[in-house]
Short mmCIF file of C-alpha atoms in Angstrom, two decimals:
data_model
loop_
_atom_site.label_atom_id
_atom_site.label_comp_id
_atom_site.label_asym_id
_atom_site.label_seq_id
_atom_site.Cartn_x
_atom_site.Cartn_y
_atom_site.Cartn_z
CA MET A 1030 90.34 116.70 118.10
CA ASN A 1031 91.20 120.16 118.20
CA PRO A 1032 94.72 120.77 116.65
CA ARG A 1033 95.94 122.57 119.92
CA MET A 1034 95.11 119.76 121.87
CA GLU A 1035 96.49 117.01 119.30
CA MET A 1036 99.84 119.06 119.66
CA ARG A 1037 99.49 119.18 123.71
CA LYS A 1038 99.03 115.22 123.39
CA ARG A 1039 102.13 114.79 121.26
CA GLU A 1040 104.26 117.22 123.56
CA ALA A 1041 103.38 115.19 126.85
CA ARG A 1042 104.01 111.90 125.09
CA LEU A 1043 107.47 113.09 123.69
CA LEU A 1044 108.28 114.64 127.32
CA ASP A 1045 107.27 111.31 128.98
CA ASP A 1046 109.31 109.50 126.39
CA ALA A 1047 112.46 111.66 127.17
CA ILE A 1048 112.13 111.05 130.85
CA GLY A 1049 111.93 107.69 130.44
CA ALA A 1050 114.87 107.51 128.13
CA LEU A 1051 117.28 109.80 130.27
CA THR A 1052 116.36 107.43 133.33
CA ARG A 1053 117.14 104.14 131.15
CA THR A 1054 120.51 105.79 129.85
CA THR A 1055 121.70 107.51 132.93
CA GLY A 1056 119.97 105.75 135.90
CA LEU A 1057 118.59 109.33 137.04
CA LYS A 1058 115.39 109.81 138.43
CA ALA A 1059 113.40 112.19 136.44
CA THR A 1060 109.72 113.34 137.01
CA VAL A 1061 107.49 116.35 135.58
CA ASN A 1062 106.41 118.42 138.12
CA THR A 1063 104.01 120.65 136.16
CA ARG A 1064 102.86 120.36 132.55
CA GLU A 1065 102.12 123.80 130.56
CA PRO A 1066 102.69 126.02 133.42
CA ALA A 1067 101.10 129.50 132.41
CA ARG A 1068 104.34 131.41 133.23
CA ALA A 1069 107.89 130.57 134.76
CA LYS A 1070 109.78 133.52 136.48
CA GLY A 1071 110.47 136.23 134.26
CA GLY A 1072 107.44 136.12 132.47
CA ALA A 1073 108.10 133.33 130.18
CA ARG A 1074 106.25 130.55 129.00
CA VAL A 1075 107.30 127.19 129.22
CA ASP A 1076 105.98 123.73 128.32
CA ALA A 1077 106.72 121.82 131.31
CA THR A 1078 108.74 121.82 134.53
CA VAL A 1079 110.87 118.88 135.21
CA ARG A 1080 112.56 117.53 138.33
CA ILE A 1081 115.59 115.48 138.12
CA GLU A 1082 117.34 113.74 141.03
CA ALA A 1083 121.11 113.23 141.30
CA ASN A 1084 123.76 112.83 144.39
CA GLY A 1085 121.09 113.32 146.84
CA LYS A 1086 120.19 116.94 145.15
CA ARG A 1087 117.13 117.84 143.23
CA PHE A 1088 117.19 120.15 140.19
CA ARG A 1089 114.38 121.66 138.65
CA PHE A 1090 114.44 122.68 134.88
CA PHE A 1091 112.04 124.93 132.56
CA ALA A 1092 111.26 122.74 129.74
CA GLU A 1093 111.05 123.67 126.10
CA ILE A 1094 109.54 120.91 123.96
CA LYS A 1095 110.79 121.43 120.21
CA THR A 1096 111.44 119.30 117.04
CA VAL A 1097 115.11 120.45 116.13
CA ASP A 1098 116.77 119.06 112.94
CA ARG A 1099 119.62 121.76 112.44
CA ALA A 1100 121.79 124.39 114.11
CA VAL A 1101 119.39 127.27 113.68
CA ALA A 1102 116.70 125.61 115.52
CA LEU A 1103 119.25 124.78 118.53
CA ALA A 1104 119.84 128.78 118.43
CA THR A 1105 116.33 129.62 118.59
CA ALA A 1106 115.60 126.92 121.37
CA LYS A 1107 118.55 128.75 123.28
CA ASN A 1108 117.03 132.16 122.74
CA GLN A 1109 113.67 130.98 124.06
CA LEU A 1110 115.27 129.59 127.28
CA ARG A 1111 117.83 132.36 128.08
CA THR A 1112 115.62 133.67 130.62
CA HIS A 1113 115.89 130.62 132.84
CA GLY A 1114 119.75 130.57 132.52
CA ARG A 1115 121.13 127.28 133.94
CA ARG A 1116 117.63 125.94 134.31
CA GLY A 1117 116.30 125.75 130.77
CA LEU A 1118 116.06 122.34 129.22
CA LEU A 1119 115.29 121.62 125.58
CA VAL A 1120 113.15 118.18 125.36
CA ALA A 1121 113.30 117.18 121.71
CA PRO A 1122 112.56 113.97 119.71
CA TYR A 1123 116.14 113.08 118.76
CA LEU A 1124 119.24 114.87 118.46
CA THR A 1125 121.91 113.84 115.85
CA ALA A 1126 125.66 113.34 117.69
CA GLU A 1127 126.70 116.49 115.92
CA LEU A 1128 123.79 118.58 117.21
CA ALA A 1129 124.45 117.33 120.72
CA ASP A 1130 128.14 118.27 120.38
CA GLN A 1131 127.00 121.71 119.34
CA CYS A 1132 124.44 122.13 122.54
CA ARG A 1133 127.40 121.45 124.42
CA LYS A 1134 130.30 123.07 123.23
CA ASP A 1135 129.01 125.79 120.99
CA LEU A 1136 125.49 127.03 122.77
CA ASP A 1137 125.66 125.27 126.12
CA LEU A 1138 122.28 124.42 125.95
CA GLN A 1139 121.13 121.41 128.31
CA PHE A 1140 118.72 119.10 126.45
CA ILE A 1141 117.05 115.58 126.83
CA ASP A 1142 115.77 113.34 123.67
CA THR A 1143 113.69 110.17 123.19
CA ALA A 1144 116.96 108.21 122.37
CA GLY A 1145 118.37 108.72 125.69
CA ASN A 1146 120.88 111.31 124.61
CA ALA A 1147 121.46 114.31 126.98
CA TYR A 1148 123.33 117.02 128.31
CA LEU A 1149 122.90 118.26 131.85
CA ARG A 1150 125.09 120.80 133.76
CA ALA A 1151 124.48 122.07 136.92
CA PRO A 1152 126.74 122.20 140.29
CA GLY A 1153 126.76 118.84 141.29
CA LEU A 1154 125.40 117.19 138.10
CA TYR A 1155 126.75 116.59 134.92
CA VAL A 1156 125.71 114.47 132.22
CA PHE A 1157 126.42 114.20 128.43
CA VAL A 1158 125.09 111.21 126.48
CA ARG A 1159 125.25 111.51 122.82
CA GLY A 1160 125.21 109.03 119.81
CA GLY A 1161 121.99 107.09 120.93
CA ARG A 1162 120.16 105.83 118.19
CA PRO A 1163 116.71 107.66 117.34
CA PRO A 1164 113.72 105.58 118.36
CA THR A 1165 111.68 104.13 115.54
CA THR A 1166 108.37 105.17 116.69
CA ALA A 1167 109.27 108.93 117.58
CA THR A 1168 106.97 111.52 116.26
CA ALA A 1169 107.69 115.00 115.61
CA VAL A 1170 106.55 117.78 117.44
CA GLY A 1171 105.17 120.70 115.41
CA THR A 1172 104.85 118.36 112.17
CA ARG A 1173 101.31 117.46 110.85
CA GLY A 1174 99.77 114.54 109.53
CA GLY A 1175 102.13 111.83 110.73
CA GLY A 1176 99.53 110.42 112.74
CA THR A 1177 96.43 112.09 112.07
CA ALA A 1178 93.04 110.26 111.11
CA THR A 1179 93.32 111.86 107.43
CA ALA A 1180 97.01 110.52 106.83
CA LEU A 1181 96.04 107.14 108.16
CA ARG A 1182 92.51 107.01 105.78
CA VAL A 1183 95.23 107.98 102.82
CA VAL A 1184 97.38 105.19 103.62
CA PHE A 1185 94.90 102.68 104.50
CA VAL A 1186 93.31 103.30 100.80
CA LEU A 1187 96.83 103.04 99.19
CA LEU A 1188 97.15 99.65 100.79
CA CYS A 1189 93.66 98.44 100.10
CA LYS A 1190 94.29 99.40 96.63
CA PRO A 1191 97.55 99.54 95.68
CA GLU A 1192 96.50 100.40 91.92
CA LEU A 1193 96.02 103.97 93.26
CA VAL A 1194 99.63 104.59 94.09
CA ASN A 1195 100.28 105.78 90.49
CA ALA A 1196 97.01 107.65 90.36
CA PRO A 1197 96.54 111.41 90.43
CA TYR A 1198 95.93 113.01 93.84
CA ARG A 1199 92.33 113.91 93.05
CA ASP A 1200 91.43 110.08 92.54
CA ILE A 1201 93.24 109.38 95.62
CA VAL A 1202 91.56 111.90 97.57
CA GLU A 1203 87.95 110.71 96.36
CA ALA A 1204 88.68 107.18 97.39
CA ALA A 1205 90.05 108.37 100.91
CA ASP A 1206 87.15 111.09 101.05
CA VAL A 1207 89.65 113.46 102.42
CA ALA A 1208 90.98 116.81 101.56
CA LEU A 1209 93.37 117.53 98.75
CA GLY A 1210 95.77 119.48 101.00
CA ALA A 1211 95.65 117.23 104.30
CA SER A 1212 96.34 114.17 101.90
CA ARG A 1213 99.39 115.63 100.71
CA VAL A 1214 100.85 116.24 104.17
CA GLY A 1215 99.84 112.80 105.12
CA VAL A 1216 101.61 111.05 102.31
CA PHE A 1217 104.58 112.70 103.01
CA ARG A 1218 104.80 111.75 106.46
CA PHE A 1219 104.61 108.16 105.45
CA PRO A 1220 107.72 105.87 103.82
CA GLY A 1221 106.81 104.45 100.49
CA PRO A 1222 104.47 106.53 98.11
CA ARG A 1223 105.80 110.00 97.28
CA LEU A 1224 104.95 112.90 95.42
CA HIS A 1225 105.98 113.09 91.78
CA ARG A 1226 104.46 115.76 89.47
CA GLY A 1227 101.24 115.48 91.11
CA ARG A 1228 101.13 111.86 91.18
CA LEU A 1229 101.91 109.28 94.01
CA THR A 1230 105.32 107.44 92.92
CA LYS A 1231 106.93 104.20 94.79
CA ALA A 1232 110.04 104.93 96.93
#
């Protein structure tokens, strides 16, 4: 599959999961209006537009789908959504309680994630949920190898031939019939075997 198409599929799945989680934790009805609209008002590109219904009102948001694991990434997302003002919305796989607090207190950055955490603020709408546990099946957007065919082939070979766990990378590559660079990415994305000085070691 084309890498760009694969990324879009992951983003679409993440968006659907985050919207579902928002409904479960808050009872709000949320739907995706459009996916990958060419450009929003002001010329800025967005990944999707989302509609949220609350208190008899409808709120439209411009969504940026992004993996966030540190404060600097939040600031980047805030900057990307700046042209949308109060209607910008970060959609992430998971935000820790600390990052959620930064969104609300420091950046005033609205967000939803797949754990049901959320911060939404508009006239007639206020939601703040933090501390939800990350879903075990969440896949990070913007990372490579987590669920690709290459990564799965590497893991399958290691499961079938555990003696390869301590073998040099080139032996694993030959057994899995994949590219060396791709196998490195795949191994790092799975629990268990890890790279140590050119060999795989058990975690």
